Structure formats: C-alpha cells, structure tokens
CSV table of C-alpha atoms in Angstrom, one decimal:
chain,number,residue,atom,x,y,z
I,1,UNK,CA,0.0,0.0,0.0
I,2,UNK,CA,1.3,3.5,-0.9
I,3,UNK,CA,0.6,4.7,2.6
I,4,UNK,CA,3.1,2.2,4.1
I,5,UNK,CA,5.8,3.3,1.7
I,6,UNK,CA,5.1,6.9,2.5
I,7,UNK,CA,5.3,6.3,6.2
I,8,UNK,CA,8.9,5.1,6.0
I,9,UNK,CA,10.7,5.6,2.7
I,10,UNK,CA,9.1,8.9,1.6
I,11,UNK,CA,8.2,10.5,4.9
I,12,UNK,CA,11.5,9.8,6.7
I,13,UNK,CA,13.8,9.6,3.7
I,14,UNK,CA,15.3,6.3,4.6
I,15,UNK,CA,17.9,4.4,2.6
I,16,UNK,CA,17.3,0.8,3.6
I,17,UNK,CA,20.5,-0.5,2.0
I,18,UNK,CA,22.6,0.8,4.8
I,19,UNK,CA,20.3,0.1,7.7
I,20,UNK,CA,21.8,-1.5,10.8
I,21,UNK,CA,20.5,-4.6,12.6
I,22,UNK,CA,19.9,-4.6,16.3
I,23,UNK,CA,23.3,-6.3,16.9
I,24,UNK,CA,25.0,-3.6,14.9
I,25,UNK,CA,23.6,-0.6,16.7
I,26,UNK,CA,26.3,1.5,18.2
I,27,UNK,CA,25.0,3.6,21.1
I,28,UNK,CA,27.0,6.5,22.4
I,29,UNK,CA,25.9,8.0,25.7
I,30,UNK,CA,26.5,11.7,25.7
I,31,UNK,CA,28.4,13.4,28.4
I,32,UNK,CA,28.0,16.9,29.8
I,33,UNK,CA,25.7,17.9,26.9
I,34,UNK,CA,22.7,18.9,29.1
I,35,UNK,CA,21.8,19.3,32.7
I,36,UNK,CA,21.4,16.0,34.5
I,37,UNK,CA,17.7,16.7,35.4
I,38,UNK,CA,16.6,18.1,31.9
I,39,UNK,CA,14.5,15.0,31.3
I,40,UNK,CA,13.0,12.4,33.6
I,41,UNK,CA,14.9,9.1,33.3
I,42,UNK,CA,13.2,5.9,32.1
I,43,UNK,CA,12.2,3.8,35.0
I,44,UNK,CA,12.7,0.5,33.1
I,45,UNK,CA,13.5,-0.7,29.6
I,46,UNK,CA,10.0,-0.3,28.2
I,47,UNK,CA,8.4,-3.4,26.8
I,48,UNK,CA,6.5,-3.3,23.5
I,49,UNK,CA,2.7,-4.1,23.8
I,50,UNK,CA,1.6,-6.7,21.4
I,51,UNK,CA,-1.1,-5.5,19.0
I,52,UNK,CA,-3.0,-8.3,17.2
I,53,UNK,CA,-2.9,-8.6,13.5
I,54,UNK,CA,-6.7,-8.7,13.4
I,55,UNK,CA,-8.6,-6.3,15.7
I,56,UNK,CA,-11.9,-7.2,17.2
I,57,UNK,CA,-14.3,-4.2,18.0
I,58,UNK,CA,-12.8,-3.6,21.5
I,59,UNK,CA,-9.2,-3.7,20.3
I,60,UNK,CA,-10.1,-1.5,17.3
I,61,UNK,CA,-11.7,1.1,19.5
I,62,UNK,CA,-8.9,1.0,22.1
I,63,UNK,CA,-6.1,1.4,19.5
I,64,UNK,CA,-7.9,4.3,17.6
I,65,UNK,CA,-8.7,6.1,20.9
I,66,UNK,CA,-5.2,5.6,22.3
I,67,UNK,CA,-3.6,7.0,19.2
I,68,UNK,CA,-5.9,10.0,19.2
I,69,UNK,CA,-5.5,10.8,22.9
I,70,UNK,CA,-1.7,10.4,22.8
I,71,UNK,CA,-1.0,12.4,19.6
I,72,UNK,CA,-3.6,15.0,18.9
I,73,UNK,CA,-2.9,18.6,19.6
I,74,UNK,CA,-5.5,19.8,22.1
I,75,UNK,CA,-5.0,23.4,21.0
I,76,UNK,CA,-6.3,22.6,17.5
I,77,UNK,CA,-3.3,24.4,16.0
I,78,UNK,CA,-1.7,21.2,14.7
I,79,UNK,CA,1.8,22.4,15.8
I,80,UNK,CA,2.4,19.7,18.5
I,81,UNK,CA,5.0,18.3,19.0
I,82,UNK,CA,7.3,20.2,16.7
I,83,UNK,CA,6.7,23.6,18.2
I,84,UNK,CA,7.4,22.2,21.7
I,85,UNK,CA,10.4,20.3,20.6
I,86,UNK,CA,11.8,23.5,19.0
I,87,UNK,CA,11.1,25.4,22.3
I,88,UNK,CA,12.7,22.8,24.5
I,89,UNK,CA,16.2,23.4,25.7
I,90,UNK,CA,19.1,21.2,24.6
I,91,UNK,CA,18.8,17.9,26.4
I,92,UNK,CA,20.7,15.3,24.3
I,93,UNK,CA,20.7,11.9,26.0
I,94,UNK,CA,22.4,9.6,23.5
I,95,UNK,CA,23.4,9.1,19.9
I,96,UNK,CA,23.4,6.0,17.8
I,97,UNK,CA,24.2,5.0,14.2
I,98,UNK,CA,21.4,3.6,12.0
I,99,UNK,CA,20.5,3.8,8.3
I,100,UNK,CA,23.9,5.4,7.5
I,101,UNK,CA,23.5,8.4,9.8
I,102,UNK,CA,23.9,9.3,13.4
I,103,UNK,CA,20.6,9.9,15.3
I,104,UNK,CA,20.4,11.9,18.5
I,105,UNK,CA,17.9,11.0,21.3
I,106,UNK,CA,16.8,14.0,23.1
I,107,UNK,CA,14.4,14.5,26.0
I,108,UNK,CA,12.3,17.0,27.9
I,109,UNK,CA,9.7,17.4,30.6
I,110,UNK,CA,6.5,19.5,30.2
I,111,UNK,CA,4.5,19.7,27.0
I,112,UNK,CA,7.2,18.4,24.7
I,113,UNK,CA,7.4,14.6,24.2
I,114,UNK,CA,9.6,12.9,26.8
I,115,UNK,CA,11.8,11.6,24.0
I,116,UNK,CA,12.5,12.4,20.3
I,117,UNK,CA,15.0,11.3,17.7
I,118,UNK,CA,16.4,13.3,14.8
I,119,UNK,CA,19.2,12.9,12.3
I,120,UNK,CA,20.9,15.3,9.9
I,121,UNK,CA,19.3,15.3,6.4
I,122,UNK,CA,16.2,13.4,7.5
I,123,UNK,CA,12.9,15.2,7.1
I,124,UNK,CA,10.9,13.3,9.7
I,125,UNK,CA,11.2,13.3,13.4
I,126,UNK,CA,10.5,10.2,15.6
I,127,UNK,CA,9.2,10.8,19.1
I,128,UNK,CA,7.7,9.0,22.1
I,129,UNK,CA,4.3,10.4,23.4
I,130,UNK,CA,2.7,9.6,26.7
I,131,UNK,CA,-0.8,8.4,26.4
I,132,UNK,CA,-3.4,6.1,28.0
I,133,UNK,CA,-3.0,2.4,28.5
I,134,UNK,CA,-5.2,0.7,25.9
I,135,UNK,CA,-7.8,-0.5,28.4
I,136,UNK,CA,-8.2,3.1,29.6
I,137,UNK,CA,-8.4,4.3,26.0
I,138,UNK,CA,-11.2,1.8,25.4
I,139,UNK,CA,-13.1,3.0,28.5
I,140,UNK,CA,-12.8,6.6,27.3
I,141,UNK,CA,-14.0,5.6,23.8
I,142,UNK,CA,-17.3,4.6,25.2
I,143,UNK,CA,-18.2,8.0,26.6
I,144,UNK,CA,-15.9,10.5,24.8
I,145,UNK,CA,-16.1,12.8,27.8
I,146,UNK,CA,-13.3,14.4,29.7
I,147,UNK,CA,-10.0,12.8,30.3
I,148,UNK,CA,-9.4,9.0,30.0
I,149,UNK,CA,-9.4,7.1,33.3
I,150,UNK,CA,-6.1,6.2,34.9
I,151,UNK,CA,-6.6,2.7,36.1
I,152,UNK,CA,-3.3,1.5,34.7
I,153,UNK,CA,0.1,3.2,34.2
I,154,UNK,CA,0.3,5.2,31.0
I,155,UNK,CA,1.5,3.8,27.8
I,156,UNK,CA,4.1,5.3,25.5
I,157,UNK,CA,3.6,5.6,21.7
I,158,UNK,CA,6.6,5.6,19.3
I,159,UNK,CA,5.6,7.8,16.4
I,160,UNK,CA,7.1,9.6,13.5
I,161,UNK,CA,5.8,12.8,12.1
I,162,UNK,CA,6.1,14.5,8.8
I,163,UNK,CA,3.9,17.0,6.9
I,164,UNK,CA,1.5,17.2,9.8
I,165,UNK,CA,0.8,13.4,9.9
I,166,UNK,CA,1.8,11.2,12.8
I,167,UNK,CA,2.5,7.5,12.2
I,168,UNK,CA,2.5,5.1,15.2
I,169,UNK,CA,4.9,2.1,15.0
I,170,UNK,CA,5.2,0.8,18.6
I,171,UNK,CA,3.4,1.1,21.9
I,172,UNK,CA,5.3,0.5,25.2
I,173,UNK,CA,4.2,-0.3,28.7
I,174,UNK,CA,6.6,2.3,30.1
I,175,UNK,CA,9.0,5.0,28.9
I,176,UNK,CA,11.6,3.1,26.8
I,177,UNK,CA,15.2,3.6,27.6
I,178,UNK,CA,17.8,4.8,25.1
I,179,UNK,CA,19.0,1.3,24.2
I,180,UNK,CA,15.4,0.2,23.5
I,181,UNK,CA,14.8,3.2,21.3
I,182,UNK,CA,18.0,2.8,19.4
I,183,UNK,CA,17.4,-0.9,18.8
I,184,UNK,CA,13.7,-0.4,17.8
I,185,UNK,CA,14.3,2.5,15.5
I,186,UNK,CA,17.2,0.7,13.8
I,187,UNK,CA,15.0,-2.3,13.2
I,188,UNK,CA,12.2,-0.2,12.0
I,189,UNK,CA,14.4,1.5,9.4
I,190,UNK,CA,15.8,-1.8,8.3
I,191,UNK,CA,12.6,-3.7,7.8
I,192,UNK,CA,10.4,-0.7,6.7
I,193,UNK,CA,7.7,-2.3,8.8
I,194,UNK,CA,4.2,-0.8,8.3
I,195,UNK,CA,2.8,1.5,11.0
I,196,UNK,CA,0.1,0.5,13.4
I,197,UNK,CA,-1.9,3.6,12.7
I,198,UNK,CA,-1.8,7.2,11.5
I,199,UNK,CA,-3.3,10.4,13.0
I,200,UNK,CA,-4.0,12.7,10.0
I,201,UNK,CA,-5.7,16.0,9.4
I,202,UNK,CA,-9.0,16.6,11.1
I,203,UNK,CA,-8.2,14.3,14.0
I,204,UNK,CA,-8.8,11.3,11.8
I,205,UNK,CA,-7.2,8.0,12.9
I,206,UNK,CA,-6.6,5.2,10.3
I,207,UNK,CA,-5.6,1.7,11.5
I,208,UNK,CA,-3.3,-0.4,9.4
I,209,UNK,CA,-4.5,-3.7,10.9
I,210,UNK,CA,-7.3,-6.0,9.7
I,211,UNK,CA,-10.6,-5.5,11.6
I,212,UNK,CA,-13.5,-7.9,12.1
I,213,UNK,CA,-15.9,-4.9,11.7
I,214,UNK,CA,-14.6,-3.9,8.3
I,215,UNK,CA,-14.1,-0.3,9.6
I,216,UNK,CA,-10.5,1.0,9.5
I,217,UNK,CA,-10.8,4.7,10.4
I,218,UNK,CA,-12.5,7.1,12.8
I,219,UNK,CA,-12.9,10.9,12.9
I,220,UNK,CA,-12.8,12.0,16.6
I,221,UNK,CA,-13.9,15.6,16.2
I,222,UNK,CA,-16.2,15.8,13.2
I,223,UNK,CA,-17.6,19.1,14.4
I,224,UNK,CA,-14.3,20.7,13.8
I,225,UNK,CA,-14.2,19.8,10.1
I,226,UNK,CA,-14.2,22.7,7.7
I,227,UNK,CA,-13.3,23.0,4.0
I,228,UNK,CA,-10.0,24.6,5.1
I,229,UNK,CA,-9.4,21.8,7.7
I,230,UNK,CA,-10.8,18.6,6.2
I,231,UNK,CA,-10.5,15.2,7.8
I,232,UNK,CA,-8.2,12.8,5.9
I,233,UNK,CA,-8.6,9.1,5.9
I,234,UNK,CA,-6.5,6.2,4.5
I,235,UNK,CA,-9.1,3.6,5.2
I,236,UNK,CA,-12.9,3.5,5.1
I,237,UNK,CA,-14.6,4.8,8.3
I,238,UNK,CA,-18.0,3.1,7.7
I,239,UNK,CA,-19.8,6.4,7.9
I,240,UNK,CA,-18.6,8.6,5.0
I,241,UNK,CA,-16.7,5.8,3.1
I,242,UNK,CA,-17.5,2.1,3.1
I,243,UNK,CA,-15.2,-0.6,1.8
I,244,UNK,CA,-12.0,-2.4,2.7
I,245,UNK,CA,-8.3,-1.8,1.9
I,246,UNK,CA,-7.7,-2.5,-1.7
I,247,UNK,CA,-11.5,-2.4,-2.4
I,248,UNK,CA,-13.8,0.2,-4.0
I,249,UNK,CA,-15.1,2.8,-1.6
I,250,UNK,CA,-18.7,3.9,-1.8
I,251,UNK,CA,-19.4,7.5,-0.7
I,252,UNK,CA,-22.2,8.3,1.6
I,253,UNK,CA,-25.1,10.2,0.2
I,254,UNK,CA,-24.3,10.2,-3.5
I,255,UNK,CA,-23.4,6.5,-3.7
I,256,UNK,CA,-20.5,7.5,-6.0
I,257,UNK,CA,-17.8,4.8,-6.1
I,258,UNK,CA,-14.1,5.6,-5.7
I,259,UNK,CA,-12.2,2.6,-7.1
I,260,UNK,CA,-9.0,1.4,-5.5
I,261,UNK,CA,-7.0,2.2,-8.7
I,262,UNK,CA,-7.3,3.4,-12.3
I,263,UNK,CA,-4.4,2.1,-14.2
I,264,UNK,CA,-1.3,3.9,-12.9
I,265,UNK,CA,-3.3,6.1,-10.6
I,266,UNK,CA,-3.8,4.6,-7.1
I,267,UNK,CA,-6.3,5.8,-4.6
I,268,UNK,CA,-4.2,7.6,-2.0
I,269,UNK,CA,-6.8,8.9,0.6
I,270,UNK,CA,-10.3,10.0,1.2
I,271,UNK,CA,-11.3,13.4,2.8
I,272,UNK,CA,-14.4,15.0,4.3
I,273,UNK,CA,-14.7,18.7,3.8
I,274,UNK,CA,-18.3,19.1,5.2
I,275,UNK,CA,-19.8,16.3,7.3
I,276,UNK,CA,-23.4,17.7,7.4
I,277,UNK,CA,-26.2,15.8,5.7
I,278,UNK,CA,-27.5,19.0,4.0
I,279,UNK,CA,-24.2,20.0,2.3
I,280,UNK,CA,-22.0,16.9,2.6
I,281,UNK,CA,-18.7,17.3,0.7
I,282,UNK,CA,-16.4,14.4,0.4
I,283,UNK,CA,-13.4,13.6,-1.9
I,284,UNK,CA,-11.1,10.9,-3.0
I,285,UNK,CA,-7.5,11.5,-4.1
I,286,UNK,CA,-5.5,9.5,-6.7
I,287,UNK,CA,-1.8,9.7,-7.4
I,288,UNK,CA,1.1,8.4,-9.4
I,289,UNK,CA,4.6,9.3,-8.2
I,290,UNK,CA,4.3,12.8,-9.6
I,291,UNK,CA,0.7,13.4,-10.7
I,292,UNK,CA,-2.6,13.8,-8.8
I,293,UNK,CA,-6.4,13.6,-9.5
I,294,UNK,CA,-8.9,14.6,-6.9
I,295,UNK,CA,-12.7,13.9,-7.1
I,296,UNK,CA,-15.0,16.1,-5.0
I,297,UNK,CA,-18.7,15.1,-4.6
I,298,UNK,CA,-20.8,17.8,-2.9
I,299,UNK,CA,-24.5,17.8,-2.1
I,300,UNK,CA,-26.1,20.9,-3.6
I,301,UNK,CA,-29.8,20.3,-4.4
I,302,UNK,CA,-30.5,23.8,-5.7
I,303,UNK,CA,-29.5,23.9,-9.4
I,304,UNK,CA,-30.2,27.6,-9.9
I,305,UNK,CA,-26.7,28.6,-8.8
I,306,UNK,CA,-24.7,26.1,-10.9
I,307,UNK,CA,-23.5,28.4,-13.6
I,308,UNK,CA,-22.2,31.0,-11.1
I,309,UNK,CA,-20.7,28.3,-8.9
I,310,UNK,CA,-18.9,26.6,-11.8
I,311,UNK,CA,-17.4,29.9,-12.9
I,312,UNK,CA,-16.3,30.7,-9.4
I,313,UNK,CA,-14.5,27.3,-8.9
I,314,UNK,CA,-12.6,27.7,-12.2
I,315,UNK,CA,-11.7,31.3,-11.5
I,316,UNK,CA,-10.4,30.4,-8.0
I,317,UNK,CA,-8.3,27.5,-9.4
I,318,UNK,CA,-6.8,29.7,-12.1
I,319,UNK,CA,-6.0,32.4,-9.6
I,320,UNK,CA,-4.3,30.0,-7.2
I,321,UNK,CA,-2.3,28.0,-9.7
I,322,UNK,CA,-1.7,30.7,-12.4
I,323,UNK,CA,-2.3,30.2,-16.1
I,324,UNK,CA,0.6,31.2,-18.3
I,325,UNK,CA,-0.4,28.9,-21.1
I,326,UNK,CA,-4.1,28.1,-21.8
I,327,UNK,CA,-5.0,24.8,-23.4
I,328,UNK,CA,-8.2,23.8,-25.2
I,329,UNK,CA,-11.0,23.4,-22.7
I,330,UNK,CA,-12.7,20.1,-22.2
I,331,UNK,CA,-15.9,19.7,-24.3
I,332,UNK,CA,-19.0,20.8,-22.4
I,333,UNK,CA,-22.7,21.3,-23.0
I,334,UNK,CA,-25.8,19.3,-23.2
I,335,UNK,CA,-24.4,16.7,-25.5
I,336,UNK,CA,-21.4,16.1,-23.1
I,337,UNK,CA,-21.2,14.8,-19.5
I,338,UNK,CA,-19.3,17.8,-18.4
I,339,UNK,CA,-21.0,21.1,-17.8
I,340,UNK,CA,-17.9,23.3,-17.3
I,341,UNK,CA,-14.1,22.9,-17.5
I,342,UNK,CA,-10.8,24.5,-18.0
I,343,UNK,CA,-7.2,23.2,-18.8
I,344,UNK,CA,-3.9,25.0,-18.8
I,345,UNK,CA,-0.2,24.6,-18.1
I,346,UNK,CA,1.1,26.3,-15.0
I,347,UNK,CA,4.5,28.0,-14.5
I,348,UNK,CA,6.0,24.8,-13.2
I,349,UNK,CA,5.2,23.1,-16.5
I,350,UNK,CA,2.4,20.9,-15.0
I,351,UNK,CA,-0.9,20.5,-16.7
I,352,UNK,CA,-3.9,21.6,-14.6
I,353,UNK,CA,-7.4,20.6,-15.4
I,354,UNK,CA,-10.8,21.3,-13.7
I,355,UNK,CA,-14.1,19.7,-14.8
I,356,UNK,CA,-17.5,20.1,-13.2
I,357,UNK,CA,-20.8,18.4,-13.7
I,358,UNK,CA,-24.1,18.0,-11.9
I,359,UNK,CA,-25.5,14.6,-11.1
I,360,UNK,CA,-28.9,14.7,-9.4
I,361,UNK,CA,-28.6,16.6,-6.1
I,362,UNK,CA,-24.8,16.5,-6.3
I,363,UNK,CA,-22.0,18.4,-8.0
I,364,UNK,CA,-19.0,16.4,-9.0
I,365,UNK,CA,-15.7,18.2,-9.5
I,366,UNK,CA,-12.6,16.6,-11.0
I,367,UNK,CA,-9.2,18.3,-10.5
I,368,UNK,CA,-6.0,17.1,-12.0
I,369,UNK,CA,-2.3,18.1,-11.8
I,370,UNK,CA,-0.1,16.0,-14.0
I,371,UNK,CA,3.4,15.9,-15.4
I,372,UNK,CA,3.3,15.9,-19.2
I,373,UNK,CA,4.4,12.2,-19.3
I,374,UNK,CA,1.2,11.3,-17.4
I,375,UNK,CA,-1.3,13.3,-19.5
I,376,UNK,CA,-2.5,10.3,-21.5
I,377,UNK,CA,-2.8,8.1,-18.4
I,378,UNK,CA,-4.6,10.9,-16.6
I,379,UNK,CA,-7.0,11.4,-19.5
I,380,UNK,CA,-7.9,7.7,-19.6
I,381,UNK,CA,-8.5,7.8,-15.8
I,382,UNK,CA,-10.8,10.8,-16.0
I,383,UNK,CA,-12.8,9.2,-18.8
I,384,UNK,CA,-13.3,6.1,-16.6
I,385,UNK,CA,-14.2,8.2,-13.6
I,386,UNK,CA,-16.8,10.0,-15.6
I,387,UNK,CA,-18.2,6.7,-17.0
I,388,UNK,CA,-18.8,5.6,-13.4
I,389,UNK,CA,-21.2,8.5,-12.8
I,390,UNK,CA,-24.9,8.2,-13.6
I,391,UNK,CA,-25.8,10.1,-16.8
I,392,UNK,CA,-27.0,13.7,-16.5
I,393,UNK,CA,-30.7,14.0,-15.7
C-alpha cells in the first residue's frame, strides 16, 4: 500500500540499503551535553505491547482512541509536537548509528514529548508520546467525555511525524530507555515495517490492521471539520466511506464509487470537507509518483446557482495555480457529460485541469495536476471516472 511506503521511505527519507541490525547498533551516551535533570529518566527498559494482526471491535476502539489521545494537539493548531520540541532546551541523552546516519535521542519534561530522535538530512522526526493504556483508552472511547481514566500506568507511543501526519509504530508499557529506542528505530528503518496507525488532518485516525468490523478509520472531532481543515482518511470509516483496503469505496449520500485504482493512478486517501447531511462534501485522491487527481462530490440540491458556482470554482483555481499557457477546454454542454471545465499549463510546467458536472442533487468536481508524461494516463483515468457517474438527468 502506498501509505506504508510513505510512512517510512518517503516521509522519513530512509535508505534501507545501509540500515543497521539490532546487533550492529552503536549507542553513544552523551556526556555533559545537558543538565542532568533536563528530562526524567526511564524507570525501566520499556516493553512493547503486542497489537493483534486482526482487531476485534474492542481492540479496534482501544487502539484508535489511544492514538488520538496520545498524539492529537488539544489546542487545535496542529503544531504539536514540533513547536514544543523546538522550544525545549538542549537535552541530548544519547546518539546511535542507524541507516547510515547518526541519530540523536533528546528528552524534555513538560509539553514536549519525553523523547524524540532526529538525524541530519532526515525530514521526519520520531518521538515518544505519553498516552493512556489501551484498556483506559477503550473506556474513554465509550463515553468520549473528559480525560481518560487512569486505572493503569500510562503507555508510550513511538511515532514519526512529517507533513502534519503522525505514524505510530510501537506502543510500550513504560517509557523506553535509550537502548530500546536505538534498537527499535534501527530495526524499523531496516525492515520498513508498516505502521500500526496514523493520525492525520481533522483528528482522523486510520488503523493499518485488519478488523473484524470492516471499519478502519475514525474521525474523533467531526464538528471541527471545515473546507480549510478537512479530515483525511487512508481507510474506510464506515460512515462517509465504506469498503476495505484495496476495495472500491462507496461515498455516503451520493453513492458514488471511488475505485482502489485506475491504471497507474492509485487511490491515496479520502477526505471529508463538510460532514453535514445538508451540504455533505467528500473527496477521493488518486496519485502516481508525480501526478494527482482529486474527485469532489458535494450535495447541492438547488440547481439555480450552478453556472455561477462553476465559474467561481474555475476562477479560483486559475488564480491559485496561475495560467501562463491556456489549453483547449474540455468539451462541455448538453451533449457532453461535463457542464464546465478549463485546462492550462502552469508556471512549473504541470498540466492543470478542472471539470465540473451535476448529477442529481450532487455536484462532481474533478481536478488534475499532471506531469506531461502522465497526461495520456490521466486522461484515460478521467474518462473512466466520468463513466462511473450516472448520466446527466
């Protein structure tokens, strides 16, 4: 799955050919680099908590809630933990070699994670977040009120963050020591193991384990979703999208289908821009290595504003992406399935395309950004997507 590769190879810029095995890890304790009390010491080694390959409903709810509670930014700003890591004073606890570079383990008390790991030239940051034990996360998931109970010692979640997304790879029963972190991160980089879960935009958690329920994602704060801050999913949540990994997804309300792939274009994610029944707005994103197609399906029963709305969407897209070279517009009109459209090449040399059409109570918008080598494949994909739609009424 593309998401797994993004979590390791792309997001953290790993080069697996030089990764170290556990036996090869060279750990260097730092001396006199920070005050002795700059970070609380680990009380033990920290043992990984086993997460089953297939999750029953309780295990599914516990893992999703635990990831959300441990990693979400309560301020809503989406800057945790990087802002707090940046504000923390120097507290370097150890260094180790892995994946051809030297990683530094740092620590802090307060709002910053108790541990984090960085390496020169690597985009992503790995960190350990304190969160509820899974049984306490399960109890909280049943009420969703206040703080989770503390019937057990806290768990610690090993995560990596890049581009605002947080991938969870391990959960420990206590704060892991530097040796455990060095060994586990080295093994993770070597094997490129898939994550357990990801917390993405809109406080949406996607689980990368099989589930007996057939539901793989959950949005924890749907009331906070806006078009500027959509919820992003990598698996179907059973509410807005239904379908399993590698299967077609059916969109709520419209019944529109987002296939798992169209030729070279693979489905990369789903998003919810408006969760309300009256104006539900959902999308699916498709991608190759360098090109993207996004489908938006919005409920808009009143047809009287279509012409002005279509013109506004096209104008906004042209203004945001610039239009130094206009291309022939897609065919539109009563004899064609498209009601409005525009195509151009932007200043970066990428082809941009916008197509809009009404289907019953819904407006469908297709947006594409392609390198020129992908234009033919993108055109074939768009034709297939349009063919999946019901005919104009």
